[in-house]
């Protein structure tokens, strides 16, 4: 495949970008926080894909994880609680040339922003959504979140959480038009990178739930899963994630899962005895909202003005001559 | 040998025998074609519907597939559904008959004509229900478009239809991109204008507020206020001119036109500039288009650089000035529409043929259809030597040798099955050749064109194959002969059932060879003679069998083919040896294609044979060696004989690619980190940022083992949440509390 001559001109004064070019400031997250692993994986992805910094934007809501845009030397929007997704959709509509990443926490996405989450999946606009799920509200110092397991003691539930937790993967896979759903854990960085990379390349709304540690408020919460690699179930497939021999030596529990099989994906998502890691569902045929919308032409200022005038003219009462 | 057998052999060898009846005036056809006298009553691929509308997934459909889908969607279960099916199938037959009679129109139009005919032929009661059912079905027909039958124009019409579809798709994408660039360039100029004094004059401000404000605002006062913040344009005059020139070039491009509602394919003005009937014309058009293409590409490059604010005059001015025809890449050419050339093989002679080869070599997006309708023409040099499509086949096989051109050889009877391949050729980024045998009407007894074309495929006289360089780098991936019937065999084997003289059913499998195909052509009737079977059964051999046997095996045998006359009475026709020679040549050519397609590949078989011999020799040696050992060792009861153990083939084939062996960790004496598993949690780097550091992936490794103590290594291992730090053994044996640290480090070794 040859390269377009105009593109050569574009590249002619471009310098290769290194990982540090995407680093803006030292993260303020606690030492040992799983957000750091996600940040490292995303910065590595940007470097490997040589993404132009002015062509990507990170959008977040409120929470520990939502500080993410501050640490990326790109465009960023640290928005309102639960409203990361609608902001991201707005950006996607107006700036289709930008790649949009969304960083949202289990409270931001699954609680206050749940309605937006459902419809963002349904609208399937081309963006990468990373759900940083530590199963606790960390920023406000340990309150129960929708994904906290039943019985988890917190400042708001000292006698343990009363309800069964919400499973974000089951929810996502139950929404119409879902096109990409994957799950990762922050303590398997190779897999995390691979999954985020595949999510980035997916044309549509790619939803990745990353289970992450909160060393401050739930320091031993994931130890049971972390200490025993057999607690992870790797989902492999020739069209999905493939594991290296080194990883296969560590994570022996594997299942060949076709990412197009939605029913099996739902079964896997509901597993309780193991954490499934990999791409549960991917369907590139699901249309993106921005493509379905497919306006006949561009909404230039002239077009918008003409349309508004035409609408207003319908209601104009002309004075009798 | 009796006299009559001698006569048969004489005819076979010399083609002369006054006693046998030559078949030119008998209207015979191969027996396997007997059931296909009336194609209109058969449900097969034709007529085709060239579907209109870009939203349709498939752009070509068969009438039968549309009717099937319609019935599946609308016909209810039970008696009512059965009635609807019956009516729709009758209508389908009638539409097929209309298409055969060359009645032109869309499916909807032919539907109406056919429905009217059926209703007018029915009695009053049936007519009412028929009208109701057909009207109900008519509203739910899943696709509409022009109906085309398998006639002399079908290939070019179909190809142009598919090409226009690719043109419109490309046009849509290109216009979207160009419009976006234009809008963004306009916004740069507009945004700059709004900051200038000119935009803040009372007149300009009033104009920007639109109609209906009249005296509500004092635009003079407003202008005075805004005047204070106005500044001179930040866009230099040179940049403004550059942007304006790029904008003008983007908007004036002649290659793509926006699609308008209800537009006919024939009205597609810009597309017409890319459709030709000769290679020379297409070449001239390409040359004429090139300067405009270069200007447009330069405008795109300028626009993209300007929009990203990356236009560097010191660098890009020179680069753009030097941008010429030589700078065009394949991707650049692929941005523009491809050129479609539809021509007949007769027009492809002399300079035109040279131009065709030049185009196919050039790598340019030229899509060439070369049609032929006579593949049995005898060359004038020598009577009885057949070319069987050599001219067009030669063109296709020769183009494969160019390596970078897509090639499809097929017949008009296979167009529906190969439509996806045609689309692949049209969207392929380089040149494409479509060599199509359109069937023949002249010199053919009473066979419809579809049957002639199908016979050419069946008999391997004009096999179907595809060569698609886009699929991969090797021949096995690119070349495909699987679209031919029973591609593994010399000729397809078909079942023929008939009634013998005693009115008993006889069923036999016979091949459809090149000889059967030639038998359809009246020019070769003199090479056949009908004979009576009685008394000559021992001498007569089916043609397929005769051709595949060696000449020595055939001895005093005479090949025959089974034909039927106009009353479907079976006839045995003996064949002149000239046709047998032609059939053998045809078979050899087919073998060459099979080899290219990986079927009975001689290289592979030779290698296999070599491997087998080597394996057998090796086993022989092992057996000899073991026999020698066995002579000196006692045999335990129940042991499998050694010879059997050795000569038994392996149970599992050896894996093609052995699993890569995972890297072994370093020895436990050495301190190390499993870097790929590091989660970047900062624990170790916070402890000692010189001892531990992050690599280019932001994952920790031991940067300098001497920059920290063994205690720090052990403590880092203890706080690492994913337990990937291994302290190893201490370097400094004089460190305080070493025995305790070594003990703590044990669990991480």
Coordinates of C-alpha atoms in Angstrom, one line a residue, chain B residues 317-716:
Chain B
X317 CA 5.7 26.1 -0.8
X318 CA 8.5 24.3 -2.4
X319 CA 7.1 20.8 -1.9
X320 CA 3.7 21.8 -3.4
X321 CA 5.4 23.6 -6.3
X322 CA 7.3 20.4 -7.1
X323 CA 4.1 18.2 -6.9
X324 CA 3.6 16.7 -10.3
X325 CA 2.3 13.6 -12.2
X326 CA 5.3 11.7 -11.0
X327 CA 4.3 12.4 -7.4
X328 CA 1.0 10.6 -7.7
X329 CA 0.8 7.5 -5.5
X330 CA -1.6 4.6 -5.8
X331 CA -3.6 6.0 -2.9
X332 CA -4.0 9.3 -4.7
X333 CA -5.2 7.6 -7.8
X334 CA -7.6 5.5 -5.8
X335 CA -9.2 8.7 -4.5
X336 CA -10.5 9.4 -8.0
X337 CA -13.1 7.4 -10.0
X338 CA -11.7 4.4 -11.9
X339 CA -12.1 4.2 -15.7
X340 CA -14.5 1.7 -17.2
X341 CA -13.8 0.3 -20.7
X342 CA -16.3 -2.1 -22.3
X343 CA -15.1 -3.6 -25.6
X344 CA -15.7 -6.6 -27.8
X345 CA -12.8 -9.0 -28.5
X346 CA -13.0 -8.1 -32.2
X347 CA -12.3 -4.5 -31.4
X348 CA -9.3 -5.5 -29.4
X349 CA -6.8 -5.9 -32.2
X350 CA -3.6 -4.2 -33.4
X351 CA -2.9 -0.9 -31.7
X352 CA -6.0 -1.2 -29.4
X353 CA -4.6 -4.5 -28.1
X354 CA -1.2 -2.9 -27.5
X355 CA -2.9 -0.1 -25.6
X356 CA -4.9 -2.5 -23.6
X357 CA -1.7 -4.3 -22.5
X358 CA -0.1 -0.9 -21.7
X359 CA -3.1 0.0 -19.5
X360 CA -3.1 -3.3 -17.7
X361 CA 0.7 -2.9 -17.0
X362 CA 0.4 0.7 -15.9
X363 CA -1.1 0.0 -12.4
X364 CA -3.8 2.7 -13.2
X365 CA -7.3 2.1 -12.1
X366 CA -8.6 0.9 -15.5
X367 CA -11.4 -1.6 -15.4
X368 CA -11.6 -3.4 -18.8
X369 CA -14.3 -5.7 -20.0
X370 CA -13.5 -7.8 -23.0
X371 CA -16.4 -9.7 -24.3
X372 CA -16.4 -12.6 -26.7
X373 CA -19.2 -14.4 -28.3
X374 CA -17.4 -17.0 -30.4
X375 CA -14.9 -19.3 -28.8
X376 CA -15.1 -22.0 -31.4
X377 CA -13.9 -20.1 -34.4
X378 CA -11.5 -22.0 -36.6
X379 CA -8.4 -20.1 -37.6
X380 CA -8.1 -19.4 -41.3
X381 CA -4.7 -21.1 -41.5
X382 CA -5.8 -24.6 -41.2
X383 CA -9.3 -26.2 -41.2
X384 CA -10.3 -28.2 -38.2
X385 CA -7.9 -26.6 -35.8
X386 CA -9.9 -25.0 -33.0
X387 CA -8.9 -22.1 -30.9
X388 CA -11.6 -22.6 -28.3
X389 CA -11.4 -19.1 -26.9
X390 CA -7.7 -18.9 -27.1
X391 CA -7.7 -15.3 -28.0
X392 CA -9.7 -14.2 -24.9
X393 CA -8.3 -16.9 -22.7
X394 CA -4.8 -15.9 -23.7
X395 CA -5.6 -12.3 -22.7
X396 CA -6.7 -13.4 -19.3
X397 CA -3.9 -15.8 -18.6
X398 CA -1.3 -13.4 -19.9
X399 CA -2.7 -10.6 -17.7
X400 CA -2.1 -12.9 -14.7
X401 CA 1.6 -12.7 -15.6
X402 CA 1.6 -9.0 -15.0
X403 CA 1.1 -9.7 -11.3
X404 CA -0.6 -6.4 -10.4
X405 CA -3.9 -6.7 -12.3
X406 CA -7.1 -8.2 -11.1
X407 CA -8.3 -10.9 -13.6
X408 CA -11.7 -12.5 -13.8
X409 CA -12.6 -14.9 -16.6
X410 CA -16.1 -16.1 -16.6
X411 CA -19.2 -16.6 -18.8
X412 CA -22.5 -14.7 -18.8
X413 CA -24.2 -17.7 -17.2
X414 CA -22.0 -17.3 -14.1
X415 CA -22.4 -13.5 -13.7
X416 CA -24.8 -13.8 -10.9
X417 CA -22.6 -16.1 -8.9
X418 CA -19.5 -14.1 -9.6
X419 CA -21.1 -10.7 -8.8
X420 CA -19.1 -10.3 -5.6
X421 CA -15.9 -11.0 -7.5
X422 CA -16.8 -8.4 -10.1
X423 CA -17.3 -5.9 -7.3
X424 CA -13.9 -6.9 -5.9
X425 CA -12.3 -6.2 -9.3
X426 CA -14.1 -2.8 -9.6
X427 CA -13.0 -1.7 -6.1
X428 CA -9.4 -3.1 -6.5
X429 CA -7.0 -0.2 -6.5
X430 CA -5.2 -1.2 -9.7
X431 CA -6.2 -2.3 -13.2
X432 CA -8.7 -5.1 -13.7
X433 CA -9.6 -7.3 -16.7
X434 CA -12.9 -9.0 -17.0
X435 CA -12.9 -11.5 -19.8
X436 CA -16.4 -12.8 -20.4
X437 CA -17.8 -15.2 -22.9
X438 CA -21.3 -13.9 -23.5
X439 CA -22.7 -17.1 -25.1
X440 CA -23.5 -17.3 -28.8
X441 CA -26.6 -17.2 -31.0
X442 CA -25.0 -17.5 -34.4
X443 CA -23.9 -21.0 -35.5
X444 CA -25.8 -22.5 -32.6
X445 CA -28.7 -24.9 -33.2
X446 CA -31.6 -23.7 -31.0
X447 CA -29.9 -23.1 -27.7
X448 CA -30.5 -19.9 -25.8
X449 CA -27.5 -17.8 -25.1
X450 CA -27.5 -18.7 -21.4
X451 CA -27.2 -22.4 -22.2
X452 CA -24.3 -21.8 -24.6
X453 CA -22.4 -19.9 -22.0
X454 CA -23.2 -22.4 -19.3
X455 CA -22.0 -25.2 -21.7
X456 CA -18.7 -23.4 -22.2
X457 CA -18.1 -23.4 -18.4
X458 CA -19.2 -27.0 -18.0
X459 CA -17.1 -28.3 -20.8
X460 CA -14.0 -26.3 -19.6
X461 CA -13.9 -24.6 -23.0
X462 CA -14.1 -21.3 -21.1
X463 CA -13.4 -22.0 -17.5
X464 CA -14.1 -19.5 -14.7
X465 CA -11.2 -18.2 -12.7
X466 CA -10.1 -15.3 -10.6
X467 CA -6.8 -13.7 -9.9
X468 CA -7.0 -11.2 -7.1
X469 CA -3.7 -9.6 -6.1
X470 CA -5.4 -7.8 -3.2
X471 CA -5.9 -11.1 -1.4
X472 CA -2.3 -11.9 -0.6
X473 CA 1.2 -12.2 -1.9
X474 CA 1.2 -15.8 -3.1
X475 CA -0.4 -17.6 -5.9
X476 CA -2.4 -20.0 -3.7
X477 CA -4.2 -17.0 -2.2
X478 CA -4.7 -15.0 -5.3
X479 CA -5.7 -17.6 -7.8
X480 CA -9.1 -19.4 -7.6
X481 CA -10.8 -21.9 -9.9
X482 CA -13.4 -23.0 -7.4
X483 CA -16.3 -21.4 -9.2
X484 CA -16.1 -24.1 -11.9
X485 CA -18.4 -27.1 -11.5
X486 CA -16.6 -30.1 -10.0
X487 CA -13.3 -28.3 -10.3
X488 CA -11.3 -31.3 -9.1
X489 CA -12.2 -33.4 -12.2
X490 CA -11.4 -33.1 -15.8
X491 CA -15.0 -32.7 -16.7
X492 CA -18.1 -32.5 -14.5
X493 CA -20.0 -35.8 -14.3
X494 CA -23.8 -35.4 -14.7
X495 CA -26.6 -37.9 -14.4
X496 CA -28.7 -38.7 -17.4
X497 CA -31.9 -40.7 -17.0
X498 CA -33.9 -41.9 -20.0
X499 CA -36.2 -44.6 -21.3
X500 CA -34.7 -47.3 -23.5
X501 CA -36.3 -49.1 -26.4
X502 CA -38.0 -51.5 -24.0
X503 CA -39.5 -48.5 -22.1
X504 CA -37.3 -49.2 -19.1
X505 CA -35.6 -46.4 -17.1
X506 CA -31.9 -46.2 -17.6
X507 CA -29.7 -43.9 -15.5
X508 CA -26.1 -43.3 -16.2
X509 CA -23.5 -40.7 -15.3
X510 CA -21.9 -39.0 -18.3
X511 CA -19.3 -36.3 -18.6
X512 CA -20.0 -33.0 -20.4
X513 CA -16.8 -32.6 -22.4
X514 CA -15.5 -30.1 -25.0
X515 CA -16.9 -32.4 -27.7
X516 CA -20.4 -32.0 -26.4
X517 CA -19.9 -28.2 -26.4
X518 CA -18.7 -28.3 -30.0
X519 CA -21.7 -30.4 -30.9
X520 CA -23.9 -27.4 -30.1
X521 CA -22.3 -25.5 -33.0
X522 CA -23.6 -26.1 -36.5
X523 CA -20.2 -25.4 -38.0
X524 CA -18.9 -28.6 -36.5
X525 CA -21.8 -30.8 -37.4
X526 CA -19.7 -32.5 -40.1
X527 CA -17.5 -33.9 -37.4
X528 CA -20.4 -36.0 -36.0
X529 CA -22.4 -38.8 -37.5
X530 CA -25.3 -40.6 -36.0
X531 CA -25.1 -44.4 -35.9
X532 CA -27.3 -47.2 -34.9
X533 CA -26.1 -48.9 -31.7
X534 CA -26.8 -52.5 -32.7
X535 CA -23.7 -54.5 -33.5
X536 CA -21.2 -51.8 -32.6
X537 CA -21.5 -51.7 -28.8
X538 CA -18.0 -53.2 -28.4
X539 CA -16.4 -50.5 -30.5
X540 CA -18.1 -47.4 -29.2
X541 CA -16.6 -45.7 -26.1
X542 CA -18.1 -42.6 -24.4
X543 CA -16.2 -39.6 -25.5
X544 CA -15.1 -38.5 -21.9
X545 CA -13.6 -41.9 -21.4
X546 CA -11.9 -42.0 -24.8
X547 CA -10.3 -38.6 -24.4
X548 CA -8.8 -39.4 -21.0
X549 CA -7.4 -42.8 -22.1
X550 CA -4.1 -43.0 -23.9
X551 CA -4.1 -43.5 -27.6
X552 CA -2.7 -47.0 -27.2
X553 CA -5.6 -48.1 -25.0
X554 CA -8.2 -47.0 -27.4
X555 CA -7.1 -49.3 -30.2
X556 CA -9.9 -49.9 -32.6
X557 CA -12.4 -47.9 -30.5
X558 CA -14.6 -45.1 -31.7
X559 CA -15.7 -42.3 -29.4
X560 CA -19.4 -41.3 -29.2
X561 CA -21.5 -38.7 -27.6
X562 CA -25.2 -39.0 -26.7
X563 CA -27.4 -36.4 -28.4
X564 CA -31.2 -35.9 -28.6
X565 CA -33.2 -34.7 -31.6
X566 CA -36.1 -32.3 -31.6
X567 CA -38.4 -35.1 -30.3
X568 CA -36.0 -35.9 -27.5
X569 CA -35.1 -39.2 -29.1
X570 CA -31.7 -40.3 -28.0
X571 CA -29.0 -40.6 -30.7
X572 CA -25.6 -42.0 -30.7
X573 CA -23.1 -39.8 -32.6
X574 CA -19.6 -40.9 -33.3
X575 CA -16.9 -38.2 -33.4
X576 CA -14.2 -37.2 -35.7
X577 CA -10.7 -37.5 -34.3
X578 CA -10.0 -33.8 -35.0
X579 CA -12.5 -32.9 -32.2
X580 CA -10.9 -35.5 -29.9
X581 CA -7.6 -33.8 -30.4
X582 CA -9.2 -30.5 -29.7
X583 CA -10.8 -31.9 -26.5
X584 CA -7.4 -33.2 -25.4
X585 CA -5.9 -29.8 -25.8
X586 CA -8.8 -28.2 -23.9
X587 CA -8.2 -30.7 -21.1
X588 CA -4.5 -29.8 -21.0
X589 CA -5.3 -26.1 -20.8
X590 CA -7.7 -26.9 -17.9
X591 CA -5.0 -28.9 -16.2
X592 CA -2.8 -25.9 -16.3
X593 CA -5.4 -23.8 -14.7
X594 CA -6.1 -26.5 -12.1
X595 CA -2.4 -26.5 -11.2
X596 CA -2.4 -22.7 -10.8
X597 CA -5.4 -23.1 -8.5
X598 CA -3.6 -25.7 -6.4
X599 CA -5.5 -28.7 -7.8
X600 CA -3.2 -31.7 -8.7
X601 CA -0.3 -29.3 -8.6
X602 CA 2.7 -31.1 -10.2
X603 CA 5.3 -29.3 -8.1
X604 CA 3.5 -30.2 -4.9
X605 CA 3.0 -33.8 -5.9
X606 CA 6.6 -34.1 -6.9
X607 CA 7.7 -32.7 -3.5
X608 CA 5.3 -35.1 -1.8
X609 CA 6.7 -38.0 -3.7
X610 CA 10.3 -37.0 -2.8
X611 CA 9.4 -36.6 0.9
X612 CA 7.6 -40.0 0.9
X613 CA 10.6 -41.7 -0.7
X614 CA 13.0 -40.1 1.8
X615 CA 10.8 -41.1 4.7
X616 CA 10.5 -44.6 3.4
X617 CA 14.2 -44.9 3.0
X618 CA 14.9 -43.6 6.5
X619 CA 12.4 -46.0 7.9
X620 CA 14.1 -48.8 5.9
X621 CA 17.4 -47.9 7.4
X622 CA 15.9 -47.8 11.0
X623 CA 14.3 -51.2 10.4
X624 CA 17.5 -52.7 9.3
X625 CA 19.3 -51.2 12.3
X626 CA 16.6 -52.5 14.7
X627 CA 16.7 -55.9 13.1
X628 CA 20.4 -56.1 13.8
X629 CA 19.8 -55.1 17.4
X630 CA 16.9 -57.5 17.8
X631 CA 19.0 -60.4 16.7
X632 CA 21.2 -59.8 19.7
X633 CA 18.4 -59.0 22.3
X634 CA 15.8 -61.5 23.8
X635 CA 12.1 -60.8 22.8
X636 CA 9.7 -60.3 25.7
X637 CA 6.2 -61.9 25.2
X638 CA 3.5 -59.3 24.3
X639 CA 6.0 -56.9 22.7
X640 CA 4.9 -55.2 19.5
X641 CA 7.3 -56.2 16.7
X642 CA 9.9 -53.6 16.4
X643 CA 9.4 -53.3 12.6
X644 CA 5.7 -52.4 13.2
X645 CA 6.7 -49.7 15.7
X646 CA 9.1 -48.1 13.4
X647 CA 7.1 -48.3 10.2
X648 CA 3.8 -47.1 11.8
X649 CA 3.0 -43.6 10.6
X650 CA 3.0 -41.0 13.3
X651 CA -0.4 -40.6 15.0
X652 CA -0.4 -36.8 14.9
X653 CA 1.0 -34.7 12.2
X654 CA 3.9 -32.5 13.5
X655 CA 2.8 -29.0 14.4
X656 CA 3.7 -26.5 11.7
X657 CA 4.8 -23.9 14.1
X658 CA 6.1 -25.1 17.5
X659 CA 4.8 -23.1 20.4
X660 CA 7.3 -20.4 21.3
X661 CA 9.1 -21.3 24.5
X662 CA 8.4 -18.9 27.3
X663 CA 11.5 -17.0 28.6
X664 CA 13.0 -18.5 31.7
X665 CA 13.3 -16.1 34.6
X666 CA 16.9 -15.2 35.7
X667 CA 18.6 -17.2 38.4
X668 CA 17.4 -16.6 42.0
X669 CA 20.8 -15.1 42.9
X670 CA 20.1 -12.1 40.7
X671 CA 17.7 -9.3 41.6
X672 CA 15.1 -8.6 38.9
X673 CA 11.6 -7.3 38.2
X674 CA 9.0 -9.0 36.0
X675 CA 8.7 -5.7 34.1
X676 CA 5.8 -6.7 31.8
X677 CA 3.6 -7.3 34.8
X678 CA 4.3 -3.9 36.5
X679 CA 1.2 -1.9 37.1
X680 CA 3.0 1.5 37.4
X681 CA 1.8 1.9 41.0
X682 CA 4.8 4.1 42.0
X683 CA 5.4 2.0 45.2
X684 CA 9.0 1.0 44.3
X685 CA 10.0 4.2 42.5
X686 CA 8.7 6.2 45.5
X687 CA 11.0 4.1 47.7
X688 CA 14.1 4.7 45.7
X689 CA 13.9 6.4 42.4
X690 CA 17.5 5.6 41.4
X691 CA 17.3 1.9 42.2
X692 CA 14.0 1.5 40.5
X693 CA 13.0 3.4 37.3
X694 CA 10.4 3.2 34.6
X695 CA 11.1 2.0 31.1
X696 CA 9.7 3.5 27.9
X697 CA 6.4 1.7 28.6
X698 CA 6.3 3.2 32.1
X699 CA 6.9 -0.1 33.7
X700 CA 9.5 -0.6 36.5
X701 CA 12.9 -2.2 36.2
X702 CA 16.0 -2.2 38.3
X703 CA 17.9 0.7 36.9
X704 CA 21.0 0.7 39.1
X705 CA 21.4 -2.2 41.6
X706 CA 24.2 -0.2 43.3
X707 CA 22.0 2.8 43.9
X708 CA 20.2 1.2 46.8
X709 CA 20.6 -1.3 49.6
X710 CA 19.5 -4.9 49.8
X711 CA 17.0 -3.8 52.5
X712 CA 15.3 -1.5 50.0
X713 CA 15.1 -4.3 47.5
X714 CA 13.4 -6.5 50.1
X715 CA 11.1 -3.8 51.3
X716 CA 10.1 -3.0 47.7

